[in-house]
PDB file of N, CA and C in Angstrom:
ATOM      1  N   MET M   4      42.927  40.462 -18.190  1.00 46.00           N
ATOM      2  CA  MET M   4      42.305  39.545 -18.882  1.00 46.00           C
ATOM      3  C   MET M   4      40.830  39.517 -20.007  1.00 46.00           C
ATOM      4  N   SER M   5      41.128  39.146 -20.833  1.00 52.00           N
ATOM      5  CA  SER M   5      39.790  39.605 -21.904  1.00 52.00           C
ATOM      6  C   SER M   5      39.005  38.166 -21.504  1.00 52.00           C
ATOM      7  N   PRO M   6      37.693  37.458 -21.847  1.00 84.00           N
ATOM      8  CA  PRO M   6      36.948  37.014 -21.465  1.00 84.00           C
ATOM      9  C   PRO M   6      37.082  35.838 -22.563  1.00 84.00           C
ATOM     10  N   TYR M   7      36.575  34.918 -21.593  1.00 89.00           N
ATOM     11  CA  TYR M   7      36.365  33.851 -22.797  1.00 89.00           C
ATOM     12  C   TYR M   7      35.024  34.284 -23.876  1.00 89.00           C
ATOM     13  N   GLN M   8      35.675  33.880 -25.082  1.00 92.00           N
ATOM     14  CA  GLN M   8      34.520  33.443 -26.002  1.00 92.00           C
ATOM     15  C   GLN M   8      34.583  33.054 -27.494  1.00 92.00           C
ATOM     16  N   LEU M   9      33.352  33.060 -27.882  1.00 94.00           N
ATOM     17  CA  LEU M   9      33.294  32.380 -28.963  1.00 94.00           C
ATOM     18  C   LEU M   9      34.201  32.534 -30.052  1.00 94.00           C
ATOM     19  N   VAL M  10      35.108  31.839 -30.854  1.00 94.00           N
ATOM     20  CA  VAL M  10      35.426  31.821 -32.025  1.00 94.00           C
ATOM     21  C   VAL M  10      34.673  32.770 -33.413  1.00 94.00           C
ATOM     22  N   THR M  11      35.790  33.630 -33.643  1.00 94.00           N
ATOM     23  CA  THR M  11      34.703  34.476 -34.608  1.00 94.00           C
ATOM     24  C   THR M  11      33.617  33.856 -35.531  1.00 94.00           C
ATOM     25  N   ASN M  12      33.977  32.775 -36.283  1.00 95.00           N
ATOM     26  CA  ASN M  12      33.323  32.036 -37.160  1.00 95.00           C
ATOM     27  C   ASN M  12      32.164  31.793 -36.630  1.00 95.00           C
ATOM     28  N   VAL M  13      32.140  31.720 -35.312  1.00 97.00           N
ATOM     29  CA  VAL M  13      30.772  30.276 -34.682  1.00 97.00           C
ATOM     30  C   VAL M  13      29.870  31.065 -34.389  1.00 97.00           C
ATOM     31  N   VAL M  14      28.612  30.541 -34.451  1.00 96.00           N
ATOM     32  CA  VAL M  14      27.292  30.994 -34.154  1.00 96.00           C
ATOM     33  C   VAL M  14      26.861  30.017 -33.468  1.00 96.00           C
ATOM     34  N   PHE M  15      26.139  30.881 -32.134  1.00 95.00           N
ATOM     35  CA  PHE M  15      25.691  30.169 -31.338  1.00 95.00           C
ATOM     36  C   PHE M  15      24.232  30.738 -30.966  1.00 95.00           C
ATOM     37  N   ARG M  16      23.325  29.662 -31.326  1.00 94.00           N
ATOM     38  CA  ARG M  16      21.887  29.485 -31.772  1.00 94.00           C
ATOM     39  C   ARG M  16      20.641  29.149 -30.235  1.00 94.00           C
ATOM     40  N   PRO M  17      20.414  29.659 -29.625  1.00 92.00           N
ATOM     41  CA  PRO M  17      19.367  28.758 -28.414  1.00 92.00           C
ATOM     42  C   PRO M  17      18.304  28.484 -29.193  1.00 92.00           C
ATOM     43  N   VAL M  18      17.643  27.213 -29.139  1.00 93.00           N
ATOM     44  CA  VAL M  18      16.775  26.349 -29.851  1.00 93.00           C
ATOM     45  C   VAL M  18      15.953  25.614 -28.780  1.00 93.00           C
ATOM     46  N   ASN M  19      14.547  26.616 -28.055  1.00 92.00           N
ATOM     47  CA  ASN M  19      14.239  25.437 -27.347  1.00 92.00           C
ATOM     48  C   ASN M  19      15.413  26.140 -25.933  1.00 92.00           C
ATOM     49  N   SER M  20      15.364  24.852 -25.148  1.00 90.00           N
ATOM     50  CA  SER M  20      15.851  25.311 -24.012  1.00 90.00           C
ATOM     51  C   SER M  20      17.455  24.767 -24.288  1.00 90.00           C
ATOM     52  N   GLU M  21      18.108  23.737 -25.106  1.00 96.00           N
ATOM     53  CA  GLU M  21      19.153  23.761 -25.710  1.00 96.00           C
ATOM     54  C   GLU M  21      19.917  24.302 -26.434  1.00 96.00           C
ATOM     55  N   ALA M  22      21.107  24.421 -27.375  1.00 96.00           N
ATOM     56  CA  ALA M  22      21.440  25.321 -28.277  1.00 96.00           C
ATOM     57  C   ALA M  22      22.603  24.390 -29.421  1.00 96.00           C
ATOM     58  N   ILE M  23      22.661  25.278 -30.604  1.00 97.00           N
ATOM     59  CA  ILE M  23      23.103  24.702 -31.488  1.00 97.00           C
ATOM     60  C   ILE M  23      24.652  25.713 -31.974  1.00 97.00           C
ATOM     61  N   LEU M  24      25.866  25.353 -31.694  1.00 97.00           N
ATOM     62  CA  LEU M  24      27.156  25.522 -32.279  1.00 97.00           C
ATOM     63  C   LEU M  24      27.444  25.594 -34.182  1.00 97.00           C
ATOM     64  N   LEU M  25      27.123  26.682 -34.500  1.00 96.00           N
ATOM     65  CA  LEU M  25      27.628  26.510 -35.850  1.00 96.00           C
ATOM     66  C   LEU M  25      29.104  27.083 -36.575  1.00 96.00           C
ATOM     67  N   ASN M  26      29.957  26.302 -36.962  1.00 95.00           N
ATOM     68  CA  ASN M  26      31.011  27.019 -37.244  1.00 95.00           C
ATOM     69  C   ASN M  26      31.122  27.187 -38.868  1.00 95.00           C
ATOM     70  N   VAL M  27      30.042  28.422 -39.358  1.00 95.00           N
ATOM     71  CA  VAL M  27      29.965  29.151 -40.444  1.00 95.00           C
ATOM     72  C   VAL M  27      31.448  28.865 -41.625  1.00 95.00           C
ATOM     73  N   THR M  28      32.576  28.595 -41.300  1.00 94.00           N
ATOM     74  CA  THR M  28      33.648  28.256 -42.148  1.00 94.00           C
ATOM     75  C   THR M  28      33.651  27.069 -42.663  1.00 94.00           C
ATOM     76  N   THR M  29      33.310  25.991 -41.737  1.00 92.00           N
ATOM     77  CA  THR M  29      33.458  24.528 -42.430  1.00 92.00           C
ATOM     78  C   THR M  29      31.816  23.824 -42.323  1.00 92.00           C
ATOM     79  N   GLY M  30      30.845  24.751 -42.119  1.00 94.00           N
ATOM     80  CA  GLY M  30      29.775  23.793 -41.947  1.00 94.00           C
ATOM     81  C   GLY M  30      29.413  23.174 -40.715  1.00 94.00           C
ATOM     82  N   ASP M  31      30.154  22.484 -40.319  1.00 94.00           N
ATOM     83  CA  ASP M  31      30.108  21.960 -38.809  1.00 94.00           C
ATOM     84  C   ASP M  31      29.284  22.594 -37.969  1.00 94.00           C
ATOM     85  N   TYR M  32      28.160  21.646 -37.257  1.00 94.00           N
ATOM     86  CA  TYR M  32      27.960  22.159 -36.209  1.00 94.00           C
ATOM     87  C   TYR M  32      27.854  20.697 -34.930  1.00 94.00           C
ATOM     88  N   TYR M  33      27.390  21.692 -33.700  1.00 96.00           N
ATOM     89  CA  TYR M  33      27.398  20.747 -32.646  1.00 96.00           C
ATOM     90  C   TYR M  33      26.022  21.143 -31.964  1.00 96.00           C
ATOM     91  N   GLY M  34      25.648  20.008 -30.977  1.00 96.00           N
ATOM     92  CA  GLY M  34      24.557  20.368 -30.215  1.00 96.00           C
ATOM     93  C   GLY M  34      24.862  20.535 -28.548  1.00 96.00           C
ATOM     94  N   LEU M  35      24.062  20.739 -28.105  1.00 97.00           N
ATOM     95  CA  LEU M  35      24.367  21.848 -26.449  1.00 97.00           C
ATOM     96  C   LEU M  35      23.198  20.580 -25.773  1.00 97.00           C
ATOM     97  N   ASP M  36      23.323  20.194 -24.861  1.00 96.00           N
ATOM     98  CA  ASP M  36      22.209  19.902 -23.899  1.00 96.00           C
ATOM     99  C   ASP M  36      21.635  21.020 -22.649  1.00 96.00           C
ATOM    100  N   VAL M  37      20.573  20.993 -22.268  1.00 94.00           N
ATOM    101  CA  VAL M  37      20.412  22.125 -21.574  1.00 94.00           C
ATOM    102  C   VAL M  37      21.020  22.278 -20.393  1.00 94.00           C
ATOM    103  N   VAL M  38      21.858  21.547 -19.863  1.00 93.00           N
ATOM    104  CA  VAL M  38      23.081  22.015 -19.282  1.00 93.00           C
ATOM    105  C   VAL M  38      24.165  22.766 -19.995  1.00 93.00           C
ATOM    106  N   ALA M  39      24.506  21.793 -20.729  1.00 95.00           N
ATOM    107  CA  ALA M  39      25.692  22.353 -21.204  1.00 95.00           C
ATOM    108  C   ALA M  39      25.442  23.893 -22.071  1.00 95.00           C
ATOM    109  N   THR M  40      24.361  24.153 -22.362  1.00 95.00           N
ATOM    110  CA  THR M  40      23.445  25.338 -22.889  1.00 95.00           C
ATOM    111  C   THR M  40      24.222  26.509 -21.708  1.00 95.00           C
ATOM    112  N   HIS M  41      23.588  26.554 -20.433  1.00 92.00           N
ATOM    113  CA  HIS M  41      23.098  26.858 -19.428  1.00 92.00           C
ATOM    114  C   HIS M  41      24.863  27.449 -18.938  1.00 92.00           C
ATOM    115  N   MET M  42      25.488  26.102 -18.838  1.00 93.00           N
ATOM    116  CA  MET M  42      27.036  26.663 -18.539  1.00 93.00           C
ATOM    117  C   MET M  42      27.840  27.396 -19.396  1.00 93.00           C
ATOM    118  N   LEU M  43      27.929  27.382 -20.892  1.00 95.00           N
ATOM    119  CA  LEU M  43      28.284  28.224 -21.878  1.00 95.00           C
ATOM    120  C   LEU M  43      27.414  29.550 -21.434  1.00 95.00           C
ATOM    121  N   GLY M  44      26.437  29.648 -21.626  1.00 92.00           N
ATOM    122  CA  GLY M  44      25.863  30.698 -21.247  1.00 92.00           C
ATOM    123  C   GLY M  44      26.545  31.711 -20.146  1.00 92.00           C
ATOM    124  N   HIS M  45      26.339  31.164 -18.996  1.00 90.00           N
ATOM    125  CA  HIS M  45      27.155  31.362 -17.973  1.00 90.00           C
ATOM    126  C   HIS M  45      28.813  31.817 -18.063  1.00 90.00           C
ATOM    127  N   LEU M  46      29.258  31.450 -18.706  1.00 92.00           N
ATOM    128  CA  LEU M  46      30.486  31.457 -19.187  1.00 92.00           C
ATOM    129  C   LEU M  46      30.588  33.030 -20.314  1.00 92.00           C
ATOM    130  N   LEU M  47      29.922  32.624 -21.205  1.00 91.00           N
ATOM    131  CA  LEU M  47      30.084  34.281 -22.192  1.00 91.00           C
ATOM    132  C   LEU M  47      29.501  35.101 -21.334  1.00 91.00           C
ATOM    133  N   GLU M  48      28.632  35.005 -20.588  1.00 88.00           N
ATOM    134  CA  GLU M  48      28.198  36.280 -19.864  1.00 88.00           C
ATOM    135  C   GLU M  48      29.030  37.217 -18.715  1.00 88.00           C
ATOM    136  N   HIS M  49      29.516  36.061 -18.029  1.00 84.00           N
ATOM    137  CA  HIS M  49      30.425  36.863 -16.639  1.00 84.00           C
ATOM    138  C   HIS M  49      31.855  36.412 -17.204  1.00 84.00           C
ATOM    139  N   GLY M  50      32.112  35.808 -18.043  1.00 83.00           N
ATOM    140  CA  GLY M  50      33.724  36.240 -18.828  1.00 83.00           C
ATOM    141  C   GLY M  50      34.680  35.067 -17.975  1.00 83.00           C
ATOM    142  N   ASP M  51      34.334  34.662 -16.984  1.00 85.00           N
ATOM    143  CA  ASP M  51      35.366  34.445 -15.883  1.00 85.00           C
ATOM    144  C   ASP M  51      34.785  33.061 -15.157  1.00 85.00           C
ATOM    145  N   PRO M  52      35.302  32.105 -15.254  1.00 91.00           N
ATOM    146  CA  PRO M  52      34.786  30.827 -15.052  1.00 91.00           C
ATOM    147  C   PRO M  52      34.449  30.572 -13.266  1.00 91.00           C
ATOM    148  N   GLU M  53      35.080  31.404 -12.528  1.00 91.00           N
ATOM    149  CA  GLU M  53      34.096  31.538 -10.993  1.00 91.00           C
ATOM    150  C   GLU M  53      33.444  31.762 -10.568  1.00 91.00           C
ATOM    151  N   ARG M  54      32.945  33.420 -11.539  1.00 90.00           N
ATOM    152  CA  ARG M  54      31.559  33.927 -11.392  1.00 90.00           C
ATOM    153  C   ARG M  54      30.763  33.056 -12.533  1.00 90.00           C
ATOM    154  N   ALA M  55      31.189  32.120 -13.322  1.00 90.00           N
ATOM    155  CA  ALA M  55      29.816  30.719 -13.661  1.00 90.00           C
ATOM    156  C   ALA M  55      29.731  29.961 -13.089  1.00 90.00           C
ATOM    157  N   VAL M  56      30.760  29.679 -12.280  1.00 93.00           N
ATOM    158  CA  VAL M  56      30.410  28.590 -11.118  1.00 93.00           C
ATOM    159  C   VAL M  56      29.573  28.988 -10.166  1.00 93.00           C
ATOM    160  N   VAL M  57      29.735  30.284  -9.836  1.00 93.00           N
ATOM    161  CA  VAL M  57      28.833  30.543  -8.546  1.00 93.00           C
ATOM    162  C   VAL M  57      27.039  30.476  -9.172  1.00 93.00           C
ATOM    163  N   SER M  58      27.248  31.334 -10.573  1.00 90.00           N
ATOM    164  CA  SER M  58      25.703  31.296 -11.064  1.00 90.00           C
ATOM    165  C   SER M  58      25.047  29.870 -11.382  1.00 90.00           C
ATOM    166  N   ILE M  59      25.851  28.783 -11.602  1.00 91.00           N
ATOM    167  CA  ILE M  59      25.555  27.354 -11.928  1.00 91.00           C
ATOM    168  C   ILE M  59      25.298  27.007 -10.744  1.00 91.00           C
ATOM    169  N   CYS M  60      26.024  27.149  -9.805  1.00 94.00           N
ATOM    170  CA  CYS M  60      25.668  26.393  -8.555  1.00 94.00           C
ATOM    171  C   CYS M  60      24.126  26.893  -7.623  1.00 94.00           C
ATOM    172  N   THR M  61      24.142  28.158  -8.412  1.00 91.00           N
ATOM    173  CA  THR M  61      22.608  28.929  -7.745  1.00 91.00           C
ATOM    174  C   THR M  61      21.656  27.578  -8.707  1.00 91.00           C
ATOM    175  N   GLU M  62      21.485  28.304  -9.655  1.00 88.00           N
ATOM    176  CA  GLU M  62      20.607  27.481 -10.857  1.00 88.00           C
ATOM    177  C   GLU M  62      20.474  25.916 -10.229  1.00 88.00           C
ATOM    178  N   TYR M  63      21.819  25.041 -10.067  1.00 89.00           N
ATOM    179  CA  TYR M  63      21.279  23.900  -9.980  1.00 89.00           C
ATOM    180  C   TYR M  63      21.786  23.183  -8.650  1.00 89.00           C
ATOM    181  N   ASP M  64      21.767  23.941  -7.685  1.00 89.00           N
ATOM    182  CA  ASP M  64      22.117  23.248  -6.566  1.00 89.00           C
ATOM    183  C   ASP M  64      23.054  21.997  -6.740  1.00 89.00           C
ATOM    184  N   VAL M  65      24.171  22.625  -6.951  1.00 94.00           N
ATOM    185  CA  VAL M  65      25.442  21.647  -7.076  1.00 94.00           C
ATOM    186  C   VAL M  65      26.414  22.680  -6.376  1.00 94.00           C
ATOM    187  N   GLU M  66      27.304  20.971  -5.935  1.00 96.00           N
ATOM    188  CA  GLU M  66      28.432  21.550  -5.198  1.00 96.00           C
ATOM    189  C   GLU M  66      29.351  22.587  -6.322  1.00 96.00           C
ATOM    190  N   PRO M  67      30.185  23.722  -5.760  1.00 96.00           N
ATOM    191  CA  PRO M  67      31.176  24.512  -6.485  1.00 96.00           C
ATOM    192  C   PRO M  67      32.292  23.769  -7.284  1.00 96.00           C
ATOM    193  N   SER M  68      32.731  22.419  -6.490  1.00 97.00           N
ATOM    194  CA  SER M  68      33.590  21.777  -7.155  1.00 97.00           C
ATOM    195  C   SER M  68      33.294  20.454  -8.559  1.00 97.00           C
ATOM    196  N   ARG M  69      31.855  20.106  -8.143  1.00 96.00           N
ATOM    197  CA  ARG M  69      31.225  19.557  -9.520  1.00 96.00           C
ATOM    198  C   ARG M  69      31.135  21.141 -10.373  1.00 96.00           C
ATOM    199  N   ALA M  70      30.858  21.579 -10.397  1.00 95.00           N
ATOM    200  CA  ALA M  70      30.105  22.911 -11.409  1.00 95.00           C
ATOM    201  C   ALA M  70      31.411  23.164 -12.026  1.00 95.00           C
ATOM    202  N   ARG M  71      32.663  23.694 -11.261  1.00 96.00           N
ATOM    203  CA  ARG M  71      33.957  23.648 -11.814  1.00 96.00           C
ATOM    204  C   ARG M  71      34.236  22.684 -12.489  1.00 96.00           C
ATOM    205  N   ALA M  72      34.291  21.421 -11.947  1.00 97.00           N
ATOM    206  CA  ALA M  72      34.558  20.421 -13.273  1.00 97.00           C
ATOM    207  C   ALA M  72      33.897  20.233 -14.101  1.00 97.00           C
ATOM    208  N   ASP M  73      32.882  20.088 -14.409  1.00 96.00           N
ATOM    209  CA  ASP M  73      32.326  19.887 -15.303  1.00 96.00           C
ATOM    210  C   ASP M  73      32.149  21.296 -16.249  1.00 96.00           C
ATOM    211  N   LEU M  74      32.326  22.610 -15.885  1.00 95.00           N
ATOM    212  CA  LEU M  74      32.442  23.848 -17.160  1.00 95.00           C
ATOM    213  C   LEU M  74      33.795  23.398 -17.299  1.00 95.00           C
ATOM    214  N   ASP M  75      34.791  23.040 -16.879  1.00 95.00           N
ATOM    215  CA  ASP M  75      36.373  22.890 -17.126  1.00 95.00           C
ATOM    216  C   ASP M  75      36.182  21.645 -18.603  1.00 95.00           C
ATOM    217  N   CYS M  76      35.460  20.555 -18.396  1.00 97.00           N
ATOM    218  CA  CYS M  76      35.237  19.974 -19.126  1.00 97.00           C
ATOM    219  C   CYS M  76      34.575  20.169 -20.310  1.00 97.00           C
ATOM    220  N   LEU M  77      33.410  21.158 -20.159  1.00 96.00           N
ATOM    221  CA  LEU M  77      33.117  21.684 -21.384  1.00 96.00           C
ATOM    222  C   LEU M  77      33.579  22.486 -22.076  1.00 96.00           C
ATOM    223  N   VAL M  78      34.775  23.371 -21.019  1.00 95.00           N
ATOM    224  CA  VAL M  78      35.642  24.287 -22.181  1.00 95.00           C
ATOM    225  C   VAL M  78      36.684  23.513 -22.790  1.00 95.00           C
ATOM    226  N   GLU M  79      37.011  22.582 -22.312  1.00 95.00           N
ATOM    227  CA  GLU M  79      38.162  21.272 -22.999  1.00 95.00           C
ATOM    228  C   GLU M  79      37.430  20.951 -24.396  1.00 95.00           C
ATOM    229  N   GLN M  80      36.635  21.028 -24.163  1.00 96.00           N
ATOM    230  CA  GLN M  80      35.786  20.293 -25.572  1.00 96.00           C
ATOM    231  C   GLN M  80      35.550  21.600 -26.486  1.00 96.00           C
ATOM    232  N   LEU M  81      34.993  22.439 -25.841  1.00 96.00           N
ATOM    233  CA  LEU M  81      35.094  23.238 -27.134  1.00 96.00           C
ATOM    234  C   LEU M  81      35.569  24.158 -27.516  1.00 96.00           C
ATOM    235  N   VAL M  82      36.898  24.276 -26.972  1.00 94.00           N
ATOM    236  CA  VAL M  82      38.318  24.696 -27.171  1.00 94.00           C
ATOM    237  C   VAL M  82      39.263  23.631 -28.085  1.00 94.00           C
ATOM    238  N   ALA M  83      38.913  21.922 -27.845  1.00 95.00           N
ATOM    239  CA  ALA M  83      39.530  21.415 -28.880  1.00 95.00           C
ATOM    240  C   ALA M  83      39.176  21.042 -29.988  1.00 95.00           C
ATOM    241  N   GLU M  84      37.798  21.774 -29.862  1.00 94.00           N
ATOM    242  CA  GLU M  84      36.798  21.780 -31.426  1.00 94.00           C
ATOM    243  C   GLU M  84      37.054  23.001 -32.052  1.00 94.00           C
ATOM    244  N   GLY M  85      37.516  23.749 -31.242  1.00 93.00           N
ATOM    245  CA  GLY M  85      38.239  25.186 -31.972  1.00 93.00           C
ATOM    246  C   GLY M  85      36.605  26.403 -31.876  1.00 93.00           C
ATOM    247  N   LEU M  86      36.234  25.925 -31.360  1.00 95.00           N
ATOM    248  CA  LEU M  86      34.674  26.725 -31.108  1.00 95.00           C
ATOM    249  C   LEU M  86      34.514  28.199 -29.996  1.00 95.00           C
ATOM    250  N   LEU M  87      35.912  27.817 -29.028  1.00 95.00           N
ATOM    251  CA  LEU M  87      35.345  28.893 -27.762  1.00 95.00           C
ATOM    252  C   LEU M  87      37.107  28.990 -27.423  1.00 95.00           C
ATOM    253  N   GLU M  88      37.720  30.399 -27.258  1.00 92.00           N
ATOM    254  CA  GLU M  88      38.899  30.427 -27.365  1.00 92.00           C
ATOM    255  C   GLU M  88      39.090  31.178 -26.133  1.00 92.00           C
ATOM    256  N   ARG M  89      40.492  30.461 -25.408  1.00 87.00           N
ATOM    257  CA  ARG M  89      40.556  30.840 -23.698  1.00 87.00           C
ATOM    258  C   ARG M  89      40.824  32.325 -23.381  1.00 87.00           C
ATOM    259  N   PRO M  90      40.941  33.162 -22.866  1.00 81.00           N
ATOM    260  CA  PRO M  90      41.378  34.648 -22.744  1.00 81.00           C
ATOM    261  C   PRO M  90      42.963  34.411 -23.090  1.00 81.00           C
ATOM    262  N   ALA M  91      43.189  35.852 -23.740  1.00 78.00           N
ATOM    263  CA  ALA M  91      44.358  36.088 -23.801  1.00 78.00           C
ATOM    264  C   ALA M  91      45.278  36.639 -22.402  1.00 78.00           C
ATOM    265  N   GLY M  92      45.966  36.613 -22.585  1.00 66.00           N
ATOM    266  CA  GLY M  92      46.579  36.554 -21.156  1.00 66.00           C
ATOM    267  C   GLY M  92      47.700  35.396 -20.104  1.00 66.00           C
TER     268      GLY M  92
END
């Protein structure tokens, strides 16, 4: 299974402790707060939601079920906006 990844025409740029996602084809951009930026960073780094959850729990001292629910919500929003691709397979 390949890892989660941003759609080819999407650029991820950290700005201070937050981030911006820019769809270079449409010109649409999206802002991520500090927590969403870290969550997406962990997901892109690890490629696997379970490994990302472990990192999120360590960083934020949160229960795994809460971290996973929040990560799932973020993933659903990014996929719905056409910014993130789910793994093939």
